[in-house]
Amino acid sequence: KIDRFGQEINNEESVWYWCHKNKIPVFCPSITDGAIGDNLFFHSYKNPGLIVDIAQDIKLLNQLAMKAKKTGMIILGGGMVKHHICNANLMRNGADFAVLINTAQEFDGSDAGAKPDEAKSWGKIKMEATPVKVYAEASVIFPLIVSQTFAKLIHP
């Protein structure tokens, strides 16, 4: 489980630490991509037996969405992460709230560039929802959004 990283890190500067401490599940649908996947391969090559159950992760993510009274999506970027979060909400007939932040445009046909109306048409966002798409670099704009919204509730 990815939760184990937060448990072992034991560093208050880590997002994973706080997720572990507050029992907030963390999912990584693309955990086998990149360096972690390479290291899983190298480890299992020399030490057979390690199994990473990505099917269990998708099951847990979908069940969380299906059991929730309401769901909201704040999606930074696009691609696989956006697809998995939206699909989990499809399992519950759509998210109640959605904010999509990325630089992708609709003209190239990418999932990241799709407007929220497309997610509505698939049932990934409820028809009565009022989703927002912000065309901006997420690493720049998200901290500004948080500072002017959520953070004001903590530090008025």
GROMACS .gro file of C-alpha atoms in nm:
model
  156
    1LYS     CA    1   0.000   0.000   0.000
    2ILE     CA    2   0.116   0.352  -0.074
    3ASP     CA    3   0.003   0.442   0.277
    4ARG     CA    4   0.313   0.261   0.401
    5PHE     CA    5   0.533   0.533   0.246
    6GLY     CA    6   0.364   0.793   0.468
    7GLN     CA    7   0.407   0.572   0.772
    8GLU     CA    8   0.776   0.511   0.707
    9ILE     CA    9   0.867   0.865   0.598
   10ASN     CA   10   0.777   1.011   0.937
   11ASN     CA   11   0.840   1.364   0.810
   12GLU     CA   12   0.586   1.641   0.868
   13GLU     CA   13   0.690   1.811   0.543
   14SER     CA   14   0.559   1.514   0.342
   15VAL     CA   15   0.208   1.506   0.196
   16TRP     CA   16   0.217   1.126   0.228
   17TYR     CA   17   0.297   1.160   0.601
   18TRP     CA   18  -0.018   1.369   0.657
   19CYS     CA   19  -0.230   1.139   0.442
   20HIS     CA   20  -0.116   0.844   0.654
   21LYS     CA   21  -0.167   1.030   0.981
   22ASN     CA   22  -0.523   1.134   0.881
   23LYS     CA   23  -0.613   0.801   0.715
   24ILE     CA   24  -0.656   0.962   0.372
   25PRO     CA   25  -0.606   0.699   0.102
   26VAL     CA   26  -0.351   0.768  -0.170
   27PHE     CA   27  -0.376   0.596  -0.506
   28CYS     CA   28  -0.125   0.578  -0.788
   29PRO     CA   29  -0.278   0.415  -1.095
   30SER     CA   30   0.049   0.449  -1.282
   31ILE     CA   31   0.281   0.321  -1.011
   32THR     CA   32   0.449   0.081  -1.254
   33ASP     CA   33   0.544   0.369  -1.486
   34GLY     CA   34   0.887   0.527  -1.451
   35ALA     CA   35   1.144   0.481  -1.176
   36ILE     CA   36   0.920   0.296  -0.929
   37GLY     CA   37   0.822   0.048  -1.200
   38ASP     CA   38   1.185   0.002  -1.298
   39ASN     CA   39   1.283  -0.065  -0.938
   40LEU     CA   40   0.995  -0.309  -0.894
   41PHE     CA   41   1.126  -0.494  -1.199
   42PHE     CA   42   1.487  -0.495  -1.075
   43HIS     CA   43   1.383  -0.610  -0.729
   44SER     CA   44   1.151  -0.886  -0.855
   45TYR     CA   45   1.414  -1.002  -1.106
   46LYS     CA   46   1.659  -1.081  -0.825
   47ASN     CA   47   1.396  -1.157  -0.557
   48PRO     CA   48   1.088  -1.323  -0.709
   49GLY     CA   49   0.763  -1.301  -0.515
   50LEU     CA   50   0.688  -0.929  -0.479
   51ILE     CA   51   0.337  -0.857  -0.606
   52VAL     CA   52   0.189  -0.510  -0.653
   53ASP     CA   53  -0.188  -0.550  -0.679
   54ILE     CA   54  -0.300  -0.257  -0.895
   55ALA     CA   55  -0.642  -0.423  -0.942
   56GLN     CA   56  -0.703  -0.387  -0.567
   57ASP     CA   57  -0.622  -0.014  -0.589
   58ILE     CA   58  -0.879   0.047  -0.863
   59LYS     CA   59  -1.136  -0.155  -0.671
   60LEU     CA   60  -1.078   0.052  -0.355
   61LEU     CA   61  -1.088   0.382  -0.548
   62ASN     CA   62  -1.413   0.290  -0.722
   63GLN     CA   63  -1.571   0.168  -0.397
   64LEU     CA   64  -1.482   0.494  -0.222
   65ALA     CA   65  -1.658   0.687  -0.497
   66MET     CA   66  -1.962   0.456  -0.504
   67LYS     CA   67  -2.013   0.472  -0.126
   68ALA     CA   68  -1.967   0.850  -0.096
   69LYS     CA   69  -2.269   1.075  -0.036
   70LYS     CA   70  -2.104   1.340  -0.255
   71THR     CA   71  -1.777   1.359  -0.443
   72GLY     CA   72  -1.567   1.639  -0.577
   73MET     CA   73  -1.270   1.629  -0.810
   74ILE     CA   74  -0.978   1.869  -0.813
   75ILE     CA   75  -0.765   1.741  -1.098
   76LEU     CA   76  -0.422   1.891  -1.155
   77GLY     CA   77  -0.299   1.800  -1.501
   78GLY     CA   78  -0.449   1.528  -1.714
   79GLY     CA   79  -0.377   1.187  -1.855
   80MET     CA   80  -0.403   0.870  -1.654
   81VAL     CA   81  -0.476   1.034  -1.319
   82LYS     CA   82  -0.764   1.240  -1.463
   83HIS     CA   83  -0.899   0.932  -1.637
   84HIS     CA   84  -0.896   0.718  -1.320
   85ILE     CA   85  -1.056   0.982  -1.099
   86CYS     CA   86  -1.329   1.053  -1.354
   87ASN     CA   87  -1.394   0.683  -1.410
   88ALA     CA   88  -1.431   0.623  -1.036
   89ASN     CA   89  -1.700   0.892  -1.038
   90LEU     CA   90  -1.865   0.729  -1.338
   91MET     CA   91  -1.930   0.430  -1.108
   92ARG     CA   92  -2.151   0.655  -0.893
   93ASN     CA   93  -2.325   0.841  -1.176
   94GLY     CA   94  -2.094   1.141  -1.167
   95ALA     CA   95  -1.907   1.377  -0.938
   96ASP     CA   96  -2.102   1.654  -0.769
   97PHE     CA   97  -1.819   1.907  -0.808
   98ALA     CA   98  -1.522   1.932  -1.043
   99VAL     CA   99  -1.230   2.167  -1.095
  100LEU     CA  100  -0.990   2.076  -1.375
  101ILE     CA  101  -0.660   2.263  -1.395
  102ASN     CA  102  -0.424   2.210  -1.688
  103THR     CA  103  -0.285   2.374  -2.000
  104ALA     CA  104  -0.432   2.122  -2.245
  105GLN     CA  105  -0.655   2.246  -2.524
  106GLU     CA  106  -0.948   2.067  -2.683
  107PHE     CA  107  -0.819   2.078  -3.042
  108ASP     CA  108  -0.573   1.789  -3.005
  109GLY     CA  109  -0.836   1.538  -2.891
  110SER     CA  110  -0.654   1.449  -2.569
  111ASP     CA  111  -0.840   1.349  -2.252
  112ALA     CA  112  -0.662   1.630  -2.068
  113GLY     CA  113  -0.789   1.885  -2.320
  114ALA     CA  114  -1.151   1.773  -2.298
  115LYS     CA  115  -1.391   2.027  -2.153
  116PRO     CA  116  -1.603   1.929  -1.851
  117ASP     CA  117  -1.909   1.893  -2.077
  118GLU     CA  118  -1.753   1.580  -2.226
  119ALA     CA  119  -1.720   1.428  -1.877
  120LYS     CA  120  -2.085   1.517  -1.818
  121SER     CA  121  -2.186   1.338  -2.138
  122TRP     CA  122  -2.018   1.019  -2.011
  123GLY     CA  123  -2.172   1.049  -1.664
  124LYS     CA  124  -1.839   1.125  -1.496
  125ILE     CA  125  -1.971   1.461  -1.373
  126LYS     CA  126  -2.337   1.501  -1.277
  127MET     CA  127  -2.547   1.688  -1.532
  128GLU     CA  128  -2.661   1.941  -1.268
  129ALA     CA  129  -2.302   2.012  -1.155
  130THR     CA  130  -2.123   2.335  -1.242
  131PRO     CA  131  -1.769   2.222  -1.321
  132VAL     CA  132  -1.483   2.463  -1.381
  133LYS     CA  133  -1.187   2.423  -1.615
  134VAL     CA  134  -0.891   2.650  -1.548
  135TYR     CA  135  -0.648   2.684  -1.837
  136ALA     CA  136  -0.321   2.737  -1.651
  137GLU     CA  137  -0.005   2.566  -1.532
  138ALA     CA  138  -0.126   2.372  -1.226
  139SER     CA  139   0.194   2.406  -1.023
  140VAL     CA  140   0.165   2.785  -1.048
  141ILE     CA  141  -0.209   2.841  -1.019
  142PHE     CA  142  -0.313   2.574  -0.765
  143PRO     CA  143  -0.119   2.725  -0.471
  144LEU     CA  144  -0.277   3.062  -0.554
  145ILE     CA  145  -0.626   2.907  -0.562
  146VAL     CA  146  -0.566   2.730  -0.229
  147SER     CA  147  -0.431   3.048  -0.068
  148GLN     CA  148  -0.744   3.239  -0.166
  149THR     CA  149  -0.998   2.966  -0.081
  150PHE     CA  150  -0.927   2.669   0.150
  151ALA     CA  151  -0.639   2.832   0.336
  152LYS     CA  152  -0.858   3.127   0.433
  153LEU     CA  153  -1.075   2.886   0.633
  154ILE     CA  154  -0.771   2.783   0.838
  155HIS     CA  155  -0.597   3.121   0.865
  156PRO     CA  156  -0.866   3.393   0.828
   0.00000   0.00000   0.00000
